[in-house]
XYZ file of C-alpha atoms in Angstrom:
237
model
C -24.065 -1.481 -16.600
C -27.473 -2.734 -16.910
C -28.297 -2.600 -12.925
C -27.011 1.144 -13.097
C -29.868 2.400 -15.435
C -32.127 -0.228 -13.417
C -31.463 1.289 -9.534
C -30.224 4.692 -10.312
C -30.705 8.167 -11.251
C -27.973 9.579 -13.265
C -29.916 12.429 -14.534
C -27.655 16.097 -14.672
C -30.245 17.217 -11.875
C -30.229 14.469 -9.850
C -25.758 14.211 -9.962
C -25.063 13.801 -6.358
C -28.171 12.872 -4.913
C -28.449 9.493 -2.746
C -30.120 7.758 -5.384
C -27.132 8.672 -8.509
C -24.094 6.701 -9.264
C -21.659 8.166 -11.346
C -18.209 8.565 -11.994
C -15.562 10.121 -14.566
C -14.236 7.031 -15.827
C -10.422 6.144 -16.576
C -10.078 8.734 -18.945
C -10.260 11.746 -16.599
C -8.559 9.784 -13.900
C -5.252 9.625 -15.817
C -6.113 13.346 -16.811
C -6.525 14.260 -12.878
C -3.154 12.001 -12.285
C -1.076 13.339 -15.650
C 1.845 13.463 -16.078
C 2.141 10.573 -13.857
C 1.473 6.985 -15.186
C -1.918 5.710 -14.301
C -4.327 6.381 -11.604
C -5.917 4.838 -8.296
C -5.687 0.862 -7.452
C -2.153 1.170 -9.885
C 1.204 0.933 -7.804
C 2.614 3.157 -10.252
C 2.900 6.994 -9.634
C -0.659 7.973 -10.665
C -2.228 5.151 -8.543
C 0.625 6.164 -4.955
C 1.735 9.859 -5.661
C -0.667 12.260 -3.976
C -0.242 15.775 -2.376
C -0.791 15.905 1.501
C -1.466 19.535 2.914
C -0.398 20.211 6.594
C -0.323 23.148 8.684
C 0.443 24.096 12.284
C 2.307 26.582 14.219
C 6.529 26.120 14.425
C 5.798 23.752 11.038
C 7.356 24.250 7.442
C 4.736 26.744 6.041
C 4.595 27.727 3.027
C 6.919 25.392 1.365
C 6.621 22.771 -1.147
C 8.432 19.486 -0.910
C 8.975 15.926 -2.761
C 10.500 14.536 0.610
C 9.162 11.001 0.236
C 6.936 9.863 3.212
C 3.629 7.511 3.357
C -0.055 7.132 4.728
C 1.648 5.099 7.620
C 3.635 8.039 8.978
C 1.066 9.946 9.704
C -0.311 7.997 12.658
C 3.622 8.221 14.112
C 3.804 11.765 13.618
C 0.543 12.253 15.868
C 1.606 10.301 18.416
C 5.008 12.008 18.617
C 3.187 15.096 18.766
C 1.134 14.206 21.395
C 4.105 12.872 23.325
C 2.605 9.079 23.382
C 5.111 6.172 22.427
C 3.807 3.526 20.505
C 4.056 0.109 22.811
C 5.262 -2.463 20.543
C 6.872 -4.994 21.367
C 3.861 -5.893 24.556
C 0.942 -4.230 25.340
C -0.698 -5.989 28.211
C 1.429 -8.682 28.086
C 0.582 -9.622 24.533
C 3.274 -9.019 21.724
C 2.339 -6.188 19.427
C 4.349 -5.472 15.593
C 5.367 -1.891 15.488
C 4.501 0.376 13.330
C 6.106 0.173 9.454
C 5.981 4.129 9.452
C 8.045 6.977 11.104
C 7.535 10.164 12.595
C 7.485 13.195 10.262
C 7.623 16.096 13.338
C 10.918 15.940 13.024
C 11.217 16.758 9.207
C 7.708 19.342 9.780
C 9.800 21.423 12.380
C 12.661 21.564 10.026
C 14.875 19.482 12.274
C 15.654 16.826 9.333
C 15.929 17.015 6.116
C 14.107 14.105 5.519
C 10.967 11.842 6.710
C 12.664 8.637 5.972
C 16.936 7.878 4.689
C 17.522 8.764 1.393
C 17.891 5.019 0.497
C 14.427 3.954 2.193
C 12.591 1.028 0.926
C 8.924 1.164 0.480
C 6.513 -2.035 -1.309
C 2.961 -1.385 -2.474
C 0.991 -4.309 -3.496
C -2.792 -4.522 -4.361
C -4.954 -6.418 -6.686
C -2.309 -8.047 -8.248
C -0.070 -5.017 -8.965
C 2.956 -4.583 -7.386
C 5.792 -1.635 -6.783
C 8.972 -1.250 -4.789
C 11.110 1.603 -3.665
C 14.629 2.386 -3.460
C 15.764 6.212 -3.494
C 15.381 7.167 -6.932
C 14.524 3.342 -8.240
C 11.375 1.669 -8.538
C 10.504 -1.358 -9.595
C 7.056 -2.135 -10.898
C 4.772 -4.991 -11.786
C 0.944 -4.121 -13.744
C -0.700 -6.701 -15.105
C -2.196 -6.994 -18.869
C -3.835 -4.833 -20.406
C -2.443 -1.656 -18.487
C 1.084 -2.983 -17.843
C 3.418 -5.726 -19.884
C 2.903 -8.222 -16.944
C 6.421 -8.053 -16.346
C 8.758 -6.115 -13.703
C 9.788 -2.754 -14.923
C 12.121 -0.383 -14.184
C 12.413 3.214 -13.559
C 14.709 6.021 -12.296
C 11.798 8.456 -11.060
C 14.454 11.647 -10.455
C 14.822 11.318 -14.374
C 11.418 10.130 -15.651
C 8.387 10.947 -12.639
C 5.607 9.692 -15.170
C 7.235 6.433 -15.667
C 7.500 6.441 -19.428
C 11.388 4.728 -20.038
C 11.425 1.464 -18.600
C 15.474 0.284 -17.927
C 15.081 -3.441 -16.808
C 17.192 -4.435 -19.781
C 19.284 -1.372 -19.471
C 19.740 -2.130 -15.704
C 18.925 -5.811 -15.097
C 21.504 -5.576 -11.301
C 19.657 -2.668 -10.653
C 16.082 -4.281 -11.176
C 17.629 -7.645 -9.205
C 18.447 -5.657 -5.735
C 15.180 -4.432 -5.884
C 13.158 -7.306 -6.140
C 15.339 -8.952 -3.688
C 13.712 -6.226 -1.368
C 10.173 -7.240 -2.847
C 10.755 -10.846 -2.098
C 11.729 -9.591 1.971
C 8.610 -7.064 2.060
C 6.547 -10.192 0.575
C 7.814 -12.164 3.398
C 7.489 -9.324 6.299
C 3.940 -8.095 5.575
C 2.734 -11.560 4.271
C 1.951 -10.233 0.710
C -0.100 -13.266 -1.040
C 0.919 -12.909 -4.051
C -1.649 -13.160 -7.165
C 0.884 -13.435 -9.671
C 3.496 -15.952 -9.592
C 6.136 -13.204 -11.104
C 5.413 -11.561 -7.727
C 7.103 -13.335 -5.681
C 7.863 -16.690 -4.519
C 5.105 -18.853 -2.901
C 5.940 -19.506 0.912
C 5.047 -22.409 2.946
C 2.857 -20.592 5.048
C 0.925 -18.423 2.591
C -0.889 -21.941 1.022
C -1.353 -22.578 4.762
C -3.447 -19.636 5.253
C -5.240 -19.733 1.767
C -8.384 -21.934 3.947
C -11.468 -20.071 4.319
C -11.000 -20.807 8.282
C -7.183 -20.425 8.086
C -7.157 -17.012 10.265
C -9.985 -18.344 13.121
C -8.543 -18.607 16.301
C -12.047 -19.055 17.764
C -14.192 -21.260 16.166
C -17.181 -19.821 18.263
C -19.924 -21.466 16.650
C -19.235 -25.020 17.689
C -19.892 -24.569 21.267
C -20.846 -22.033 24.019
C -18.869 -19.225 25.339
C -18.316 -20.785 28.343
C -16.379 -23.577 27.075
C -14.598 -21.463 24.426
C -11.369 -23.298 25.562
C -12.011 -26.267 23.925
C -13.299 -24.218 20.292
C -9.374 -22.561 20.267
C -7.202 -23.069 17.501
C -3.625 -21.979 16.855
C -3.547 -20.864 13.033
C -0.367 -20.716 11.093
C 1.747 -17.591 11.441
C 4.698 -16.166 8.751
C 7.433 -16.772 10.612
């Protein structure tokens, strides 16, 4: 906090100027969050729940919804609109992965009832938290001091702010969904900081190398003769 007082101006009539660094601490973050659990960088509610506004003509106006959908289906949803189709699996004769989201237009002109099937699975992992999503059921994993540093479970249709964890009510419940964890830790190459997150694959200590992701190692030699500076790092398979 020292460098704060040193380099900035956090004065009440200098708040917001390019010089001020400031913030409203945890605190008010679970107050702007409540009555979910936690806040941003969590994978529980507080931290992944947020409200998205949208408008347009021929859309669902004026209506509120808990349909679930994600940040990734927006960039679908504009390209539907715009009538473009995503090229996965080649562009330019170079494979592409598709996109992990899906279209909402159809849902936003009231064509569906939903964005994604009711029994949808969704992961979230950052900074050594980790969450996934089935229907009502979510599993979730928050470090000491904010979480147990265990999996938990809960039934968000009954309890949105996360507050009655049923792993040992529901252990078969809390199984299937980390069997999905361990399959979105495999599919999106999760590197998991926490051994309870999921099991260590072969190809994640591959890539743990500072130079592991270089295909071009372009300092060794000139441009010209980039051939010979190629490498073929390790890919999840």
């Amino acid at each position: 906090m020292e460098h704060l007082g040193k380099y900035y101006d956090n004065s009440m009539d200098n708040i917001g100027a390019y010089n001020s660094f400031v913030w409203y601490g945890p605190r008010w973050a679970q107050a702007t969050t409540a009555p979910s659990r936690l806040y941003k960088a969590y994978t529980t509610e507080g931290g992944v729940r947020v409200p998205c506004i949208t408008r347009f003509p021929s859309f669902r106006n004026k209506e509120i919804s808990d349909t679930f959908s994600t940040v990734m289906d927006i960039c679908p949803t504009i390209l539907d609109m715009a009538g473009i189709k995503h090229p996965a699996p080649t562009y330019q004769g170079r494979d592409v992965v598709p996109m992990r989201g899906a279209s909402m237009l159809p849902w936003l002109s009231g064509k569906e009832e939903r964005v994604h099937d009711r029994d949808f699975i969704h992961g979230w992992e950052l900074c050594g938290r980790g969450a996934i999503r089935k229907a009502e059921w979510k599993a979730v994993f928050i470090p000491k001091p904010k979480g147990t540093e265990t999996w938990q479970l809960y039934n968000l249709s009954k309890d949105p702010g996360e507050t009655r964890d049923l792993a040992e009510d529901n252990p078969t419940k809390l199984e299937e969904l980390l069997v999905h964890w361990e399959n979105y830790v495999t599919e999106c190459g999760v590197v998991p900081l926490q051994p309870e997150l999921g099991t260590y694959v072969v190809a994640t200590e591959e890539q743990m190398p500072e130079n592991a992701w270089m295909e071009y190692e372009y300092w060794k030699g000139p441009v010209e003769e980039r051939e010979n500076f190629m490498r073929q790092p390790p890919r999840f398979g």
